[in-house]
Each structure stands twice: as structure tokens, then as C-alpha cells.
XYZ file of C-alpha atoms in Angstrom:
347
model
C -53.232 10.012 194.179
C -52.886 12.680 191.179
C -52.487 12.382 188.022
C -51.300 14.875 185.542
C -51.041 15.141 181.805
C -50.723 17.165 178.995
C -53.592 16.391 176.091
C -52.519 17.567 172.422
C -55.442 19.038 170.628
C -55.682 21.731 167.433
C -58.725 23.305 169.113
C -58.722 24.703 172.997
C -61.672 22.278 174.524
C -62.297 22.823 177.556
C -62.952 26.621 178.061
C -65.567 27.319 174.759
C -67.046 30.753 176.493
C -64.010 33.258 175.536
C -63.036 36.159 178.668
C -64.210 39.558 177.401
C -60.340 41.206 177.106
C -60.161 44.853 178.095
C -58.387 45.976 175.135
C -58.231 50.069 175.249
C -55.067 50.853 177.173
C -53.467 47.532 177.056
C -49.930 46.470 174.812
C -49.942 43.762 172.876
C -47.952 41.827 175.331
C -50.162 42.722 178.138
C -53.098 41.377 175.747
C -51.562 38.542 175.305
C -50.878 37.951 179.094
C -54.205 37.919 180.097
C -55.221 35.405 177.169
C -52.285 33.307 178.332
C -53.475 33.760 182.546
C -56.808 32.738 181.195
C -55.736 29.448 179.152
C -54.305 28.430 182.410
C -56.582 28.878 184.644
C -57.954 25.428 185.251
C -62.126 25.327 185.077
C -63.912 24.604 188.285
C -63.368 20.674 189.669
C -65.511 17.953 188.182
C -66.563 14.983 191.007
C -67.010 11.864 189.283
C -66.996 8.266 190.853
C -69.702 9.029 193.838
C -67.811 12.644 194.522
C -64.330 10.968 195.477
C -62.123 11.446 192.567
C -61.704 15.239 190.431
C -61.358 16.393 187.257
C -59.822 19.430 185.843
C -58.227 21.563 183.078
C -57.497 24.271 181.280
C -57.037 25.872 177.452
C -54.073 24.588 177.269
C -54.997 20.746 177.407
C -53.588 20.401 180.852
C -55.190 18.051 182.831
C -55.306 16.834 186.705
C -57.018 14.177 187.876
C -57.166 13.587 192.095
C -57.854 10.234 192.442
C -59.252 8.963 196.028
C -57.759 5.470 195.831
C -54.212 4.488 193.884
C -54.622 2.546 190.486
C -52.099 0.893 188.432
C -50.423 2.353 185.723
C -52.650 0.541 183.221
C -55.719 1.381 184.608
C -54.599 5.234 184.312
C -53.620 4.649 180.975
C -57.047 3.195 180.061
C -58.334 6.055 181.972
C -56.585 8.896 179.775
C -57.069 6.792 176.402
C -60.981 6.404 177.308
C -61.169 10.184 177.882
C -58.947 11.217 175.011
C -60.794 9.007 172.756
C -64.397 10.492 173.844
C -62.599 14.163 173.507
C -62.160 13.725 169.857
C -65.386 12.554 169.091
C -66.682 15.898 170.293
C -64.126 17.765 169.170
C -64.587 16.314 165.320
C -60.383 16.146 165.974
C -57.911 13.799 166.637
C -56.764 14.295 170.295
C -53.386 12.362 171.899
C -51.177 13.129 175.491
C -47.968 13.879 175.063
C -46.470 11.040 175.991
C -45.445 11.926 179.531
C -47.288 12.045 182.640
C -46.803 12.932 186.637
C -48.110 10.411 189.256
C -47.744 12.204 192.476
C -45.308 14.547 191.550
C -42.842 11.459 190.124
C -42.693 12.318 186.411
C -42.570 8.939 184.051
C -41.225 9.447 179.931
C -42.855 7.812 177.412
C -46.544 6.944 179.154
C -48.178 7.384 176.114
C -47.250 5.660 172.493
C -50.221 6.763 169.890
C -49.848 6.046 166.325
C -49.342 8.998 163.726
C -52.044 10.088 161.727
C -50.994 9.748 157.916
C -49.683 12.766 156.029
C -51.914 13.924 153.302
C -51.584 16.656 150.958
C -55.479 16.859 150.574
C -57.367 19.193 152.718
C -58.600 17.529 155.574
C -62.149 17.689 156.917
C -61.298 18.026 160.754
C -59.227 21.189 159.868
C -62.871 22.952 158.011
C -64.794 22.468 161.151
C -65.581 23.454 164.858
C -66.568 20.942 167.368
C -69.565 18.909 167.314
C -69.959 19.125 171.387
C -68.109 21.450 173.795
C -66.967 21.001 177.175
C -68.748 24.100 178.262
C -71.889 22.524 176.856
C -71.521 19.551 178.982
C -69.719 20.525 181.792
C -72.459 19.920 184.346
C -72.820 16.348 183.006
C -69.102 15.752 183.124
C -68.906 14.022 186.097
C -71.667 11.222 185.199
C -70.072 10.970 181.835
C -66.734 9.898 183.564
C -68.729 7.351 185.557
C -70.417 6.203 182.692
C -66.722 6.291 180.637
C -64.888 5.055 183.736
C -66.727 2.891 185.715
C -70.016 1.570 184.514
C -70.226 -2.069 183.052
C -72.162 -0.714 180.817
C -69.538 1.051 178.925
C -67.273 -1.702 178.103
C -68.233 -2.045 174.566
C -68.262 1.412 173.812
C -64.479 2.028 175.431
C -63.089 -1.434 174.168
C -64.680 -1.554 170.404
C -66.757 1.447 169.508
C -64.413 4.279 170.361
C -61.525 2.475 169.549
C -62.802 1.498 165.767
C -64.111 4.805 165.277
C -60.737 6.801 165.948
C -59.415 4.046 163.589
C -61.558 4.416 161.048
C -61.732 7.987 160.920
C -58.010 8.675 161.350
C -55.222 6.279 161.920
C -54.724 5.269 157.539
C -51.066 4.766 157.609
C -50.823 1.297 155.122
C -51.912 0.414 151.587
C -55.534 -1.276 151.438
C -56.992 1.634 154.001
C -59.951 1.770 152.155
C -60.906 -1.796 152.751
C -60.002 -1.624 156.318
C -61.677 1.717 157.194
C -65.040 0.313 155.772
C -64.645 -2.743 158.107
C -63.790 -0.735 161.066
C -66.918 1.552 159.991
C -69.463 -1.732 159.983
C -68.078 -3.196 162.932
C -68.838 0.111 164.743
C -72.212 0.460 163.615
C -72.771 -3.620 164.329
C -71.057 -2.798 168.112
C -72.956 0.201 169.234
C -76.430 -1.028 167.773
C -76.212 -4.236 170.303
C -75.211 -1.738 172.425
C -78.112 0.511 171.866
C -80.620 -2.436 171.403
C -79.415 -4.986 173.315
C -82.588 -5.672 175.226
C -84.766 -5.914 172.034
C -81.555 -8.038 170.697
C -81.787 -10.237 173.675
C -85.276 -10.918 173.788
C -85.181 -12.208 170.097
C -82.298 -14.257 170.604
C -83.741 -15.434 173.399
C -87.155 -16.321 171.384
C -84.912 -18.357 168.674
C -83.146 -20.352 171.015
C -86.316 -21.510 172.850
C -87.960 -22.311 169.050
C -84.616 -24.038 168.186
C -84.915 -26.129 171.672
C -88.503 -26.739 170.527
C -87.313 -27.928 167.258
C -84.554 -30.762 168.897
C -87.430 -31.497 171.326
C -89.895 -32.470 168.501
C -87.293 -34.435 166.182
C -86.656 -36.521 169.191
C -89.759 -37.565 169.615
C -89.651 -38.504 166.300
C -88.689 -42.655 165.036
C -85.922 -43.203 162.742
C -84.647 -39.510 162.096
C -81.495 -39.765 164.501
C -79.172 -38.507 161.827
C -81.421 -35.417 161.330
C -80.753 -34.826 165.405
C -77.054 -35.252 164.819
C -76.870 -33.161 161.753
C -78.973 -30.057 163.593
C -76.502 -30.298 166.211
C -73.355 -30.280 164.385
C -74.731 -27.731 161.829
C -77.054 -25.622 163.396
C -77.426 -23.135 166.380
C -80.102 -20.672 167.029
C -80.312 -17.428 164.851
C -78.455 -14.492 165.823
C -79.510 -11.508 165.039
C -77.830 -10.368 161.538
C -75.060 -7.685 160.676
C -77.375 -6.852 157.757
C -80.582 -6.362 160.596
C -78.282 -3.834 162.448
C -77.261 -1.647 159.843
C -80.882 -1.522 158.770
C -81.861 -0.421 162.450
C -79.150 2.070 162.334
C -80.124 3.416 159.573
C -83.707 3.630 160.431
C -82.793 5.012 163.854
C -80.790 7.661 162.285
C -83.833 8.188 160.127
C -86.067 8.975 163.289
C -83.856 10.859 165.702
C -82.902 13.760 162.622
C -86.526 13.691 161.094
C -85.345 13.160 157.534
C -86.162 10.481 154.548
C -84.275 8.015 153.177
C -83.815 9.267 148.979
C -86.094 7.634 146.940
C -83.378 5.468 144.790
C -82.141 4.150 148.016
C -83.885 0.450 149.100
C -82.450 0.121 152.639
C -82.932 -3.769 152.815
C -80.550 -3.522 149.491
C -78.094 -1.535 150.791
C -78.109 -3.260 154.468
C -77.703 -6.301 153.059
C -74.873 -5.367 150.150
C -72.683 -3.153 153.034
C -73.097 -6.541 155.454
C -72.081 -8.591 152.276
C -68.739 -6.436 151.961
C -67.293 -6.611 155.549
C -67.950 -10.447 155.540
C -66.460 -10.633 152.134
C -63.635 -8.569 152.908
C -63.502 -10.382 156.260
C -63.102 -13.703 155.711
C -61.307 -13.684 152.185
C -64.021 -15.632 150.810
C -65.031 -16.142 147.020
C -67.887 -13.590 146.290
C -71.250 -15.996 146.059
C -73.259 -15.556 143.146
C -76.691 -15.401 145.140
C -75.048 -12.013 147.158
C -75.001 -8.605 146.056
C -72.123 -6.489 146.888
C -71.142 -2.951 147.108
C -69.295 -1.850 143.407
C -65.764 -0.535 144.875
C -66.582 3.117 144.422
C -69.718 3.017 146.362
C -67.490 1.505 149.686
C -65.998 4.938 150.442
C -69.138 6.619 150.976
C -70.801 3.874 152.884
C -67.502 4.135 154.976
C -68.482 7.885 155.411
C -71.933 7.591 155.738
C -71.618 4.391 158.215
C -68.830 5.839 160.858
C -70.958 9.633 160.597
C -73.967 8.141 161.598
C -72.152 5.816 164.431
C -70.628 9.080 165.876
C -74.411 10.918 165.627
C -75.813 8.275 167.708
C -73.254 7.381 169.996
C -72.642 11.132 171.017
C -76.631 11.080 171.011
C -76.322 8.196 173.734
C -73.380 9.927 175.917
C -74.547 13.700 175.638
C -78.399 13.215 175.952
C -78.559 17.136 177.611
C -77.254 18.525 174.543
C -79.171 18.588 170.989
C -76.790 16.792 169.418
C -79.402 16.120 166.370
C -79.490 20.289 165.459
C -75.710 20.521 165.285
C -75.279 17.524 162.701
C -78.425 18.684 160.616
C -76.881 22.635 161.163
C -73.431 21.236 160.012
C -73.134 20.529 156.226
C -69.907 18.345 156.000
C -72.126 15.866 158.113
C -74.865 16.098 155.989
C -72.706 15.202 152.792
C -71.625 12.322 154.597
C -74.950 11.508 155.534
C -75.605 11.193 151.920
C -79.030 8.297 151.842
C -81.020 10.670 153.604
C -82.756 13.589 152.261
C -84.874 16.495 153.534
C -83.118 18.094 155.875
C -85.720 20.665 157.617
């Protein structure tokens, strides 16, 4: 089966390397008739799923996907959101379909139904920048990043929360309280992708605190007389997870190591871990604050929400693109650096 769409984008994605245009002797129209034959020229075919299905597009966002075996409408639809979603993280832009699509040839309205972004008068920061990662830069790793994307189990977490809370966070503010939300959507990113990234280190530690907490039931039982303490550790208790406040602190120190630069000096990581973990659960749950926490001070939750979601799209497109140096572009690019604002030294 094939699949065609048409993906909205500011920025032409898929061709970076410009055609050298033969301009002596040419109109203007004729000029412009070349660039135009060039935006449509669709790039070479990507194989992806074990070489059965293909990829391709062109300048103009138009894509075609030849599929080997037929899939339901929602599975396409995950497809193109997956894709879409992974375009704009390289593209530092937010990317939608217009909301058609052709299924073998059979053209069906309204496919697509994305949210608007919200109308600002401010300047905003995806219109002062170039993409983070082109498709010319990864086109020979396409096709395994569509298996990964696509198909692997591994990349359920990524395509069902990480993606999805990042576009949120970083673009979809249409109601009053964004702030609150956004910063939510920025932690539960970070807390996603770090089990993601760690989740055999997670495991194993889990894994250790359940057997201790086994230990623990094993030892009171032997015990005389202490059956209410049994009862109590069973209806109260339950084997340490690992924290939100432990994850952040990872990310951060991960961060730290893949871009070779220091945390500032008047920054205590544990602190700020711990306060940025104490926000989400606070603004979570709806909970009174509790006197023994410490919190982040409401002007210091926007740039945690900047900081937070900028390092969760550093690392994740460090995971995805591993053939590109993803670290030189961020530490070459100074709005992420600003945003990256509790590290310091940036050689």
C-alpha cells in the first residue's frame, strides 16, 4: 500500500545541500523553475522495516511512504504523528500534515486534527534559529531510525510520552496556567526518557530493594509477637522506587558529561533536583506545600521549564542520532546555551 501526505513545516527539511543554480543567462522565472523542479524532486528511497517498506520526499514536505503490507488507518496515523513529532525535534520547529492524506490513490479529508500553536506577539525562539539536525545529515541512518521510531519495543516510551510531552511543552500553550503545566510536562519528560536511558541500572536497583524489602518481611516473621508490624509493612510499605528527584539529578549530571561543561558554582544539584521534583508533585497532586520540602520560588519555574525540556531534547536527539555530533551543535548554538543556564564553561 502507499501512503501520501503533505507535512507543514517553516523550514524545507529534507533537502539541506542547496543545487548550485546556473544563474547567467537565465529570467527570473526560469530561476525560479529550476528551484521549484528541484523542491520536487523527491530524495532517493529510504528502506526501513528489513528493506520492505520506503520512504521519500521532497522540499516541499511531500511525503510517500510504500508500505509492503496494509495497516489500519490508526496505525498510519501513529505512523505520520511519530515521524512528524521526531521532525520537529530536529528541526527546533513545530511540524503538522495538512490534514489530508491519499491511501492508494483514494484521497480521505480531515486525517489529521493537530492543535494550534498559541498566538503570541513576542518573538518566538523557533523563528531565530536553523535546525538542530538535518535530514541530509542523517539520511543514511534514516531507515534504522524508522525502525527504531516504527517498530522497535523499545521505542514505546519515547513515541507515547517523551515526544508527545516535549511538543507539548515546548509549543501547544493555548489555556491560562501554561506555566504550571509546561513545567510538569518538562519533568515528566526528563523522569520518562532517563528510565528510558537507564533503565537497566534502574532495574537492577529496584530489583536490589525489593529483594532487601522481601528480606525485611522474611525476618519480622520470624519474629514472636510483632504481627501488627507485618500487617502494617504490608499495607504501608512497598519497595523503593527509584526517585523523580534521583532522575533529574542523573540528567543533569549526564548532561554535565556528554557537553564537557560544569555545573555554576551557586548551583547545589541535590538542591535543585530535589526542589524541581518537589514542584511537579506539588503541582501534581494539589497538595498543601510541607514544611520539611523546599520548593522552586515561582520565578525560578520558567527557567527550570527551559533548562529541563532543552536538556531532554539534547539527550534524546543524542540517543536517536548517535552518527551525528549532536553535542557541538547545542554548545555552537547560543539560544541553547541560555537555556542551559546551571552549566557553565562552555569550551
Amino acid at each position: 500500500m502507499t501512503v501520501a501526505f503533505k507535512i507543514k513545516c517553516r523550514l524545507p527539511w529534507f533537502k539541506y545541500a542547496k543545487r548550485e543554480i546556473e544563474l547567467s543567462g537565465n529570467t527570473f522565472e526560469e530561476i525560479n523553475q529550476e528551484c521549484l523542479r528541484y523542491d520536487m524532486e523527491f530524495c532517493p528511497d529510504v528502506v526501513f522495516n528489513a528493506g520492505k517498506d520506503k520512504f521519500r520526499a521532497n522540499n516541499l514536505g511531500e511525503v510517500e511512504i510504500e508500505y509492503a503490507e496494509r495497516l489500519s488507518q490508526d496505525k498510519i496515523r501513529s505512523h505520520i504523528n511519530t515521524l512528524i513529532s521526531f521532525i520537529s525535534m530536529c528541526v527546533g520547529d513545530i511540524c503538522q500534515c495538512e490534514d489530508w492524506i491519499i491511501i492508494d490513490n483514494r484521497i480521505y479529508e480531515k486525517f489529521f486534527d493537530f492543535p494550534s500553536e498559541t498566538p503570541t506577539e513576542l518573538p518566538l525562539y523557533q523563528k531565530r534559529k536553523f535546525w538542530e539536525v538535518s535530514f541530509e545529515e542523517i539520511r543514511n541512518d534514516f531507515g534504522s531510525i524508522l525502525d527504531f521510531l516504527l517498530y522497535s519495543p523499545k521505542s514505546k516510551i519515547i513515541t507515547t510520552y517523551i515526544l508527545p510531552n516535549y511538543l507539548a511543552t515546548v509549543y501547544f500553550i493555548d489555556f491560562i496556567g501554561s506555566l504550571e503545566w509546561k513545567f510538569k510536562n518538562a519533568v515528566t519528560t526528563i523522569e520518562s526518557l532517563m528510565y528510558y536511558i537507564k533503565h537497566d541500572e534502574y532495574t537492577e536497583k529496584e530489583k536490589g530493594n525489593k529483594d532487601k524489602f522481601k528480606s525485611l518481611k522474611t525476618i519480622i516473621k520470624q519474629e514472636e509477637g510483632i504481627e501488627s508490624d507485618l500487617k502494617y509493612i504490608d499495607s504501608y510499605s512497598s519497595p523503593k522506587r527509584i526517585s523523580l528527584d534521583k532522575k533529574i539529578h542523573d540528567a543533569i549530571l549526564l548532561g554535565q558529561e556528554y557537553l564537557g561543561v560544569e555545573i555554576k558554582e551557586d548551583v547545589d544539584i541535590n538542591l535543585y533536583s530535589k526542589k524541581c521534583a518537589n514542584t511537579r508533585n506539588l503541582l501534581s497532586h494539589y497538595i498543601e506545600e510541607n514544611p520539611n520540602n523546599q520548593y522552586l520560588a515561582e520565578n525560578e519555574i520558567s527557567d527550570a521549564t527551559h533548562f529541563l525540556i532543552t536538556l531532554a531534547k539534547y539527550l534524546l536527539l543524542k540517543e536517536i542520532c548517535p552518527n551525528v555530533d549532536i553535542t557541538k551543535k547545542f554548545k555552537s548554538n547560543m539560544l541553547m546555551r541560555t537555556c542551559l543556564n546551571i552549566y557553565t564553561n562552555w569550551n
